[in-house]
Amino acid sequence: MLSTPRKIALIHDHLAQDGGAERVLQVFQQMWPEAPIYVLVHDPKHASPAFNGKDIRTSFIQHLPLGVKKYQWFFPFMPSAVESYDLSQYDLIISSSSSYAKGVISNPDALHICYCHSPTRYLWSDTHSYVRELGVPRVIKWILPSMLSLVRMWDKMAAERVDSYIANSQLVKRRIKKYYNADSTVIYPPVNVQEFPVGQGTGDYFLAGGRLVPYKRFDLLVQAFNQLGRKLTIYGDGPAFAELKAQAHSNITFLGRVSEDKKKELLRDCIAFLNPQEEDFGITMVEAHAAGRPVIAYKGGGAAEIVLPGVTGELFDEQTWEDVADAVLHFSPMKYNPARIRERAMEFDVERFKREMFTFVEQQLKLHTHVWN
């Protein structure tokens, strides 16, 4: 806990899914349990039950027709929504942001620390693929770039409201510098390593999972394993679920959304975990390592900061189904030591995260106090 008591607020983009960013927020809530959580919308059906009963404060989008179910449609209103939070009583604000949360307006004397999962992907690094893949009528796609340009200008301006940035990886650190021209400190996300039983890969399947969205490139896995005929299990849900399942042969199993206990069981017994996408970091890869299982991943993004080639897994060079198939064909599970893989995962453990976060916040508070005095 902080050496000096502070009135703290936690800001997050939205609680409408249960992904890596939400797991970081869970740990923030453990660290500062008295702090309220401000979000654009809260959908208990899709958010983690860990937030049930917490002090969740939502924006006006929560109360709009379809505001929760189709919150993505309201992105032009999200800047004004986060600016509407009254944070005047707080002197320490910690935002967990991959889009709008960093744009809150705080007390002039308050310290705002942003844990940045990435500069808003569909405004910066993934703009063109976002417009192509968005399932909306053609007329909307025609006007969408102009709308994104307006929000992009706000995003750039809003980024300047942050006093100190934390990046969740070296990749994100570079993006923050490029798009926001701001320095940042890397603190890797937390993983509850001790909760994962170490397995020996006794199952006969490869495993992949997460949110089934186009940019995560599960389509490459389907194409590769259709050709290989090897068993692949995919857990998770998302807009690409039906299309992927329709393309898959009978050797590929789709489980949909699974419980945390089921996921741990799947990781424990799989031959290896597959990660074909470029992740900002990639918490699930660390979870696979926590279960003692090797990871086969595309070398871009956070995978290069997690996977030690030849020791805890392998990296492939190109995002093609051929590269995925080649990596699987040449993969020899017997060369990997589960205990050594687990050892690597401990470098990302939740207790390490808490120590680094508390230290960083204390340092920034001292600097902030010195500047204002």
Short mmCIF file of C-alpha atoms in Angstrom, two decimals:
data_model
loop_
_atom_site.label_atom_id
_atom_site.label_comp_id
_atom_site.label_asym_id
_atom_site.label_seq_id
_atom_site.Cartn_x
_atom_site.Cartn_y
_atom_site.Cartn_z
CA MET A 1 0.00 0.00 0.00
CA LEU A 2 1.03 3.60 -0.47
CA SER A 3 2.98 5.27 2.33
CA THR A 4 0.78 8.38 2.07
CA PRO A 5 -3.04 7.93 2.09
CA ARG A 6 -4.59 9.12 -1.16
CA LYS A 7 -8.06 9.49 -2.59
CA ILE A 8 -7.76 7.15 -5.57
CA ALA A 9 -9.94 6.49 -8.63
CA LEU A 10 -9.48 3.68 -11.13
CA ILE A 11 -10.48 4.31 -14.74
CA HIS A 12 -10.99 1.57 -17.34
CA ASP A 13 -12.35 1.69 -20.89
CA HIS A 14 -15.31 -0.65 -20.44
CA LEU A 15 -16.29 -3.81 -18.58
CA ALA A 16 -18.01 -5.68 -21.40
CA GLN A 17 -15.57 -8.55 -21.85
CA ASP A 18 -13.03 -10.54 -19.87
CA GLY A 19 -9.63 -10.11 -21.46
CA GLY A 20 -6.07 -9.33 -20.45
CA ALA A 21 -6.77 -5.66 -19.72
CA GLU A 22 -9.56 -6.63 -17.35
CA ARG A 23 -7.20 -8.94 -15.46
CA VAL A 24 -4.86 -6.02 -14.92
CA LEU A 25 -7.81 -4.02 -13.60
CA GLN A 26 -8.66 -6.87 -11.20
CA VAL A 27 -5.19 -6.60 -9.69
CA PHE A 28 -5.49 -2.81 -9.45
CA GLN A 29 -8.73 -3.35 -7.55
CA GLN A 30 -6.96 -5.74 -5.19
CA MET A 31 -4.20 -3.18 -4.64
CA TRP A 32 -6.60 -0.29 -4.05
CA PRO A 33 -9.88 -1.93 -2.92
CA GLU A 34 -11.48 1.32 -1.76
CA ALA A 35 -11.11 2.98 -5.14
CA PRO A 36 -14.21 3.23 -7.35
CA ILE A 37 -13.93 2.03 -10.95
CA TYR A 38 -15.15 4.35 -13.71
CA VAL A 39 -16.07 2.70 -17.03
CA LEU A 40 -18.05 3.63 -20.14
CA VAL A 41 -20.34 0.61 -19.74
CA HIS A 42 -20.58 -2.44 -17.52
CA ASP A 43 -22.08 -5.65 -18.84
CA PRO A 44 -22.09 -8.22 -16.01
CA LYS A 45 -23.04 -11.00 -18.45
CA HIS A 46 -19.73 -10.70 -20.29
CA ALA A 47 -17.44 -9.11 -17.70
CA SER A 48 -15.58 -11.12 -15.10
CA PRO A 49 -17.66 -12.01 -12.02
CA ALA A 50 -14.71 -10.70 -9.99
CA PHE A 51 -16.22 -7.23 -10.45
CA ASN A 52 -19.66 -8.17 -9.11
CA GLY A 53 -20.49 -6.10 -6.05
CA LYS A 54 -17.66 -3.61 -6.64
CA ASP A 55 -18.14 0.15 -6.85
CA ILE A 56 -18.56 0.42 -10.63
CA ARG A 57 -19.55 3.84 -11.99
CA THR A 58 -20.68 4.02 -15.61
CA SER A 59 -21.11 6.81 -18.16
CA PHE A 60 -24.29 8.02 -19.85
CA ILE A 61 -23.72 5.46 -22.64
CA GLN A 62 -24.80 2.76 -20.17
CA HIS A 63 -28.34 4.20 -20.23
CA LEU A 64 -28.71 4.69 -23.99
CA PRO A 65 -30.80 2.23 -26.04
CA LEU A 66 -28.41 -0.60 -26.99
CA GLY A 67 -25.72 1.30 -25.06
CA VAL A 68 -24.44 -1.86 -23.40
CA LYS A 69 -25.20 -4.48 -26.03
CA LYS A 70 -23.81 -2.43 -28.94
CA TYR A 71 -21.51 -0.05 -27.11
CA GLN A 72 -19.02 -0.05 -30.01
CA TRP A 73 -21.57 1.87 -32.11
CA PHE A 74 -21.26 4.83 -29.78
CA PHE A 75 -17.52 5.45 -30.18
CA PRO A 76 -18.04 9.07 -31.42
CA PHE A 77 -19.63 9.82 -28.02
CA MET A 78 -16.98 8.09 -25.92
CA PRO A 79 -14.66 11.11 -25.63
CA SER A 80 -17.40 13.23 -24.09
CA ALA A 81 -18.49 10.26 -21.96
CA VAL A 82 -15.09 9.86 -20.26
CA GLU A 83 -14.78 13.63 -19.89
CA SER A 84 -18.09 13.65 -18.02
CA TYR A 85 -16.68 11.73 -15.03
CA ASP A 86 -16.44 14.03 -12.02
CA LEU A 87 -12.99 13.25 -10.61
CA SER A 88 -12.50 16.51 -8.73
CA GLN A 89 -12.27 14.77 -5.34
CA TYR A 90 -9.38 12.46 -6.30
CA ASP A 91 -5.69 13.27 -6.03
CA LEU A 92 -4.44 10.02 -7.63
CA ILE A 93 -5.95 8.60 -10.80
CA ILE A 94 -4.81 5.31 -12.30
CA SER A 95 -6.22 4.54 -15.73
CA SER A 96 -6.10 1.19 -17.50
CA SER A 97 -6.44 2.15 -21.12
CA SER A 98 -6.34 0.82 -24.64
CA SER A 99 -8.65 3.55 -25.92
CA TYR A 100 -10.54 6.27 -24.04
CA ALA A 101 -9.85 5.91 -20.31
CA LYS A 102 -6.67 8.02 -20.46
CA GLY A 103 -8.75 11.02 -21.59
CA VAL A 104 -10.41 11.76 -18.26
CA ILE A 105 -10.27 15.31 -16.92
CA SER A 106 -8.78 15.41 -13.44
CA ASN A 107 -8.17 17.89 -10.66
CA PRO A 108 -5.29 20.22 -11.69
CA ASP A 109 -3.23 19.03 -8.70
CA ALA A 110 -3.99 15.34 -9.21
CA LEU A 111 -1.49 12.80 -10.48
CA HIS A 112 -2.73 10.72 -13.43
CA ILE A 113 -0.80 7.52 -14.16
CA CYS A 114 -1.89 5.56 -17.23
CA TYR A 115 -1.21 1.86 -17.60
CA CYS A 116 -1.39 1.72 -21.39
CA HIS A 117 -2.21 -1.60 -23.04
CA SER A 118 -1.76 0.11 -26.41
CA PRO A 119 -2.47 3.45 -28.07
CA THR A 120 -5.98 3.03 -29.50
CA ARG A 121 -5.41 0.34 -32.13
CA TYR A 122 -8.21 1.27 -34.52
CA LEU A 123 -7.13 4.93 -34.49
CA TRP A 124 -3.42 4.30 -35.05
CA SER A 125 -1.75 0.98 -35.78
CA ASP A 126 -4.78 -0.95 -37.13
CA THR A 127 -6.94 1.76 -38.72
CA HIS A 128 -7.15 0.35 -42.24
CA SER A 129 -7.81 -3.26 -41.24
CA TYR A 130 -10.43 -2.05 -38.75
CA VAL A 131 -12.40 -0.24 -41.46
CA ARG A 132 -12.16 -3.23 -43.82
CA GLU A 133 -13.28 -5.79 -41.26
CA LEU A 134 -16.03 -3.83 -39.52
CA GLY A 135 -19.38 -5.46 -40.23
CA VAL A 136 -21.41 -2.34 -41.09
CA PRO A 137 -23.19 -1.13 -44.27
CA ARG A 138 -21.04 0.30 -47.08
CA VAL A 139 -22.31 3.84 -46.52
CA ILE A 140 -21.07 3.69 -42.92
CA LYS A 141 -17.68 2.45 -44.07
CA TRP A 142 -17.56 5.42 -46.45
CA ILE A 143 -17.99 8.02 -43.70
CA LEU A 144 -16.14 6.08 -41.01
CA PRO A 145 -12.62 7.37 -41.89
CA SER A 146 -13.75 10.97 -41.36
CA MET A 147 -15.27 10.07 -38.00
CA LEU A 148 -12.09 8.25 -36.99
CA SER A 149 -10.02 11.29 -37.95
CA LEU A 150 -12.00 13.47 -35.54
CA VAL A 151 -11.66 10.94 -32.72
CA ARG A 152 -7.97 10.56 -33.55
CA MET A 153 -7.41 14.28 -32.98
CA TRP A 154 -9.15 14.00 -29.61
CA ASP A 155 -7.09 10.93 -28.72
CA LYS A 156 -3.82 12.75 -29.42
CA MET A 157 -4.95 15.70 -27.29
CA ALA A 158 -6.27 13.45 -24.52
CA ALA A 159 -2.95 11.60 -24.34
CA GLU A 160 -1.33 14.81 -23.12
CA ARG A 161 -3.50 14.77 -19.98
CA VAL A 162 -1.53 11.83 -18.60
CA ASP A 163 1.32 12.69 -16.21
CA SER A 164 3.13 9.34 -16.39
CA TYR A 165 2.76 6.38 -18.73
CA ILE A 166 3.36 2.70 -18.03
CA ALA A 167 3.59 0.44 -21.08
CA ASN A 168 2.68 -3.23 -20.86
CA SER A 169 5.52 -4.22 -23.22
CA GLN A 170 8.45 -2.86 -25.18
CA LEU A 171 6.26 -2.89 -28.29
CA VAL A 172 3.67 -0.66 -26.63
CA LYS A 173 6.45 1.58 -25.27
CA ARG A 174 7.53 2.21 -28.87
CA ARG A 175 3.94 2.91 -29.94
CA ILE A 176 3.42 5.40 -27.11
CA LYS A 177 6.53 7.24 -28.21
CA LYS A 178 5.54 7.21 -31.88
CA TYR A 179 1.87 8.19 -31.61
CA TYR A 180 1.82 10.25 -28.39
CA ASN A 181 5.48 11.40 -28.29
CA ALA A 182 5.59 10.38 -24.64
CA ASP A 183 8.09 8.36 -22.63
CA SER A 184 6.95 5.37 -20.62
CA THR A 185 8.15 2.70 -18.22
CA VAL A 186 7.55 -0.96 -19.00
CA ILE A 187 5.83 -3.04 -16.32
CA TYR A 188 4.69 -6.38 -17.67
CA PRO A 189 1.08 -7.42 -16.89
CA PRO A 190 0.35 -9.74 -13.95
CA VAL A 191 -0.33 -13.46 -14.18
CA ASN A 192 -1.41 -15.64 -11.25
CA VAL A 193 1.28 -18.19 -12.05
CA GLN A 194 0.79 -20.18 -8.84
CA GLU A 195 -2.82 -20.96 -9.77
CA PHE A 196 -1.81 -23.00 -12.83
CA PRO A 197 -0.97 -26.68 -12.35
CA VAL A 198 2.15 -27.76 -14.25
CA GLY A 199 1.39 -30.32 -16.94
CA GLN A 200 3.39 -32.77 -19.00
CA GLY A 201 1.41 -32.41 -22.22
CA THR A 202 -0.38 -35.74 -21.86
CA GLY A 203 -3.15 -34.67 -24.23
CA ASP A 204 -3.13 -35.33 -27.98
CA TYR A 205 -4.10 -31.81 -29.07
CA PHE A 206 -2.59 -28.41 -29.72
CA LEU A 207 -4.42 -25.51 -28.10
CA ALA A 208 -5.33 -21.93 -28.94
CA GLY A 209 -7.82 -19.54 -27.45
CA GLY A 210 -9.00 -16.06 -26.61
CA ARG A 211 -11.37 -13.57 -28.21
CA LEU A 212 -12.22 -14.81 -31.69
CA VAL A 213 -11.77 -11.60 -33.66
CA PRO A 214 -10.19 -11.20 -37.12
CA TYR A 215 -6.93 -9.52 -36.08
CA LYS A 216 -6.01 -12.47 -33.85
CA ARG A 217 -5.61 -14.60 -37.00
CA PHE A 218 -7.22 -17.83 -35.83
CA ASP A 219 -7.99 -18.31 -39.52
CA LEU A 220 -4.32 -19.22 -40.04
CA LEU A 221 -4.62 -22.01 -37.49
CA VAL A 222 -7.76 -23.37 -39.14
CA GLN A 223 -6.11 -23.39 -42.56
CA ALA A 224 -2.92 -25.00 -41.22
CA PHE A 225 -4.65 -27.74 -39.23
CA ASN A 226 -7.11 -28.44 -42.06
CA GLN A 227 -4.02 -29.39 -44.06
CA LEU A 228 -2.17 -31.16 -41.26
CA GLY A 229 -5.06 -33.22 -39.93
CA ARG A 230 -3.65 -32.86 -36.39
CA LYS A 231 -5.98 -32.23 -33.47
CA LEU A 232 -6.52 -28.58 -32.54
CA THR A 233 -8.74 -27.29 -29.74
CA ILE A 234 -9.82 -23.65 -29.73
CA TYR A 235 -11.58 -22.06 -26.75
CA GLY A 236 -13.20 -18.64 -26.62
CA ASP A 237 -15.97 -16.72 -28.32
CA GLY A 238 -16.28 -13.69 -30.54
CA PRO A 239 -17.60 -12.33 -33.84
CA ALA A 240 -15.43 -14.68 -35.91
CA PHE A 241 -16.63 -17.85 -34.14
CA ALA A 242 -19.25 -19.02 -36.66
CA GLU A 243 -17.10 -18.32 -39.72
CA LEU A 244 -14.07 -20.11 -38.28
CA LYS A 245 -16.09 -23.12 -37.22
CA ALA A 246 -17.70 -23.37 -40.65
CA GLN A 247 -14.25 -23.47 -42.29
CA ALA A 248 -12.79 -26.05 -39.92
CA HIS A 249 -12.47 -29.79 -40.56
CA SER A 250 -13.51 -32.38 -37.98
CA ASN A 251 -10.04 -32.50 -36.37
CA ILE A 252 -10.57 -28.94 -35.04
CA THR A 253 -12.76 -28.55 -31.94
CA PHE A 254 -14.37 -25.26 -30.88
CA LEU A 255 -15.33 -25.13 -27.20
CA GLY A 256 -16.74 -21.61 -26.97
CA ARG A 257 -16.28 -19.71 -23.76
CA VAL A 258 -14.82 -21.87 -20.96
CA SER A 259 -14.37 -21.43 -17.23
CA GLU A 260 -10.99 -20.55 -15.75
CA ASP A 261 -10.72 -24.05 -14.29
CA LYS A 262 -11.41 -25.61 -17.67
CA LYS A 263 -8.83 -23.34 -19.32
CA LYS A 264 -6.19 -24.38 -16.79
CA GLU A 265 -6.98 -28.02 -17.50
CA LEU A 266 -6.70 -27.46 -21.25
CA LEU A 267 -3.37 -25.68 -20.86
CA ARG A 268 -1.99 -28.35 -18.52
CA ASP A 269 -2.60 -31.20 -20.96
CA CYS A 270 -2.00 -29.61 -24.39
CA ILE A 271 1.03 -30.46 -26.54
CA ALA A 272 1.68 -26.75 -27.05
CA PHE A 273 -0.17 -23.45 -27.10
CA LEU A 274 -0.45 -21.60 -30.43
CA ASN A 275 -0.40 -17.81 -30.77
CA PRO A 276 -0.62 -16.69 -34.44
CA GLN A 277 -1.38 -13.02 -33.76
CA GLU A 278 0.70 -9.98 -32.95
CA GLU A 279 -0.24 -9.22 -29.35
CA ASP A 280 0.51 -6.03 -27.46
CA PHE A 281 1.80 -8.40 -24.77
CA GLY A 282 0.03 -11.76 -24.61
CA ILE A 283 -1.03 -12.84 -21.12
CA THR A 284 -2.32 -16.19 -22.38
CA MET A 285 1.16 -17.16 -23.55
CA VAL A 286 2.44 -16.56 -20.01
CA GLU A 287 -0.45 -18.64 -18.65
CA ALA A 288 0.59 -21.49 -20.95
CA HIS A 289 4.14 -21.19 -19.61
CA ALA A 290 2.72 -21.15 -16.06
CA ALA A 291 1.21 -24.55 -16.87
CA GLY A 292 4.64 -25.72 -18.03
CA ARG A 293 3.64 -25.86 -21.69
CA PRO A 294 5.66 -24.53 -24.63
CA VAL A 295 4.29 -21.86 -26.96
CA ILE A 296 4.48 -21.69 -30.76
CA ALA A 297 3.97 -18.05 -31.69
CA TYR A 298 4.33 -15.46 -34.41
CA LYS A 299 7.49 -13.54 -33.56
CA GLY A 300 5.86 -10.08 -33.70
CA GLY A 301 4.68 -8.19 -30.65
CA GLY A 302 4.84 -9.45 -27.10
CA ALA A 303 5.71 -13.03 -28.04
CA ALA A 304 9.31 -12.00 -28.60
CA GLU A 305 9.39 -10.72 -25.00
CA ILE A 306 7.88 -13.90 -23.52
CA VAL A 307 8.95 -16.95 -25.52
CA LEU A 308 12.59 -18.08 -25.35
CA PRO A 309 13.15 -19.99 -28.62
CA GLY A 310 14.37 -23.52 -28.05
CA VAL A 311 13.77 -23.20 -24.30
CA THR A 312 10.12 -22.30 -23.69
CA GLY A 313 8.78 -22.55 -27.24
CA GLU A 314 9.33 -21.49 -30.83
CA LEU A 315 8.71 -18.37 -32.94
CA PHE A 316 7.78 -18.39 -36.63
CA ASP A 317 8.60 -15.57 -39.03
CA GLU A 318 5.55 -14.90 -41.19
CA GLN A 319 1.82 -14.75 -40.50
CA THR A 320 0.90 -17.42 -43.04
CA TRP A 321 -0.76 -20.78 -42.60
CA GLU A 322 2.27 -22.35 -44.23
CA ASP A 323 4.57 -20.97 -41.52
CA VAL A 324 2.18 -22.20 -38.83
CA ALA A 325 2.06 -25.66 -40.39
CA ASP A 326 5.83 -25.79 -40.76
CA ALA A 327 6.34 -24.83 -37.09
CA VAL A 328 3.91 -27.54 -35.96
CA LEU A 329 5.46 -30.19 -38.23
CA HIS A 330 8.95 -29.52 -36.87
CA PHE A 331 7.86 -29.16 -33.25
CA SER A 332 9.33 -31.73 -30.85
CA PRO A 333 7.57 -31.49 -27.45
CA MET A 334 10.08 -33.78 -25.71
CA LYS A 335 12.86 -31.16 -25.90
CA TYR A 336 11.08 -28.77 -23.50
CA ASN A 337 11.33 -28.97 -19.71
CA PRO A 338 8.03 -28.03 -18.01
CA ALA A 339 9.85 -26.90 -14.84
CA ARG A 340 12.09 -24.55 -16.84
CA ILE A 341 9.08 -23.19 -18.71
CA ARG A 342 7.30 -22.55 -15.41
CA GLU A 343 10.42 -20.78 -14.16
CA ARG A 344 10.15 -18.36 -17.08
CA ALA A 345 6.50 -17.65 -16.24
CA MET A 346 7.45 -16.64 -12.68
CA GLU A 347 9.15 -13.56 -14.14
CA PHE A 348 5.63 -12.27 -14.89
CA ASP A 349 3.98 -13.27 -11.61
CA VAL A 350 1.31 -11.07 -10.03
CA GLU A 351 3.35 -10.35 -6.90
CA ARG A 352 6.16 -9.00 -9.06
CA PHE A 353 3.62 -6.75 -10.79
CA LYS A 354 2.28 -5.40 -7.50
CA ARG A 355 5.77 -4.60 -6.21
CA GLU A 356 6.74 -2.78 -9.40
CA MET A 357 3.47 -0.87 -9.53
CA PHE A 358 3.64 0.27 -5.90
CA THR A 359 7.24 1.37 -6.37
CA PHE A 360 6.43 3.28 -9.55
CA VAL A 361 3.41 5.03 -8.03
CA GLU A 362 5.37 6.05 -4.93
CA GLN A 363 8.17 7.46 -7.07
CA GLN A 364 5.76 9.42 -9.23
CA LEU A 365 3.92 10.80 -6.21
CA LYS A 366 7.20 12.08 -4.77
CA LEU A 367 8.17 13.69 -8.07
CA HIS A 368 4.71 15.16 -8.51
CA THR A 369 4.69 16.61 -4.99
CA HIS A 370 8.17 18.08 -5.51
CA VAL A 371 7.10 19.76 -8.79
CA TRP A 372 3.97 21.30 -7.29
CA ASN A 373 5.84 22.51 -4.21
#
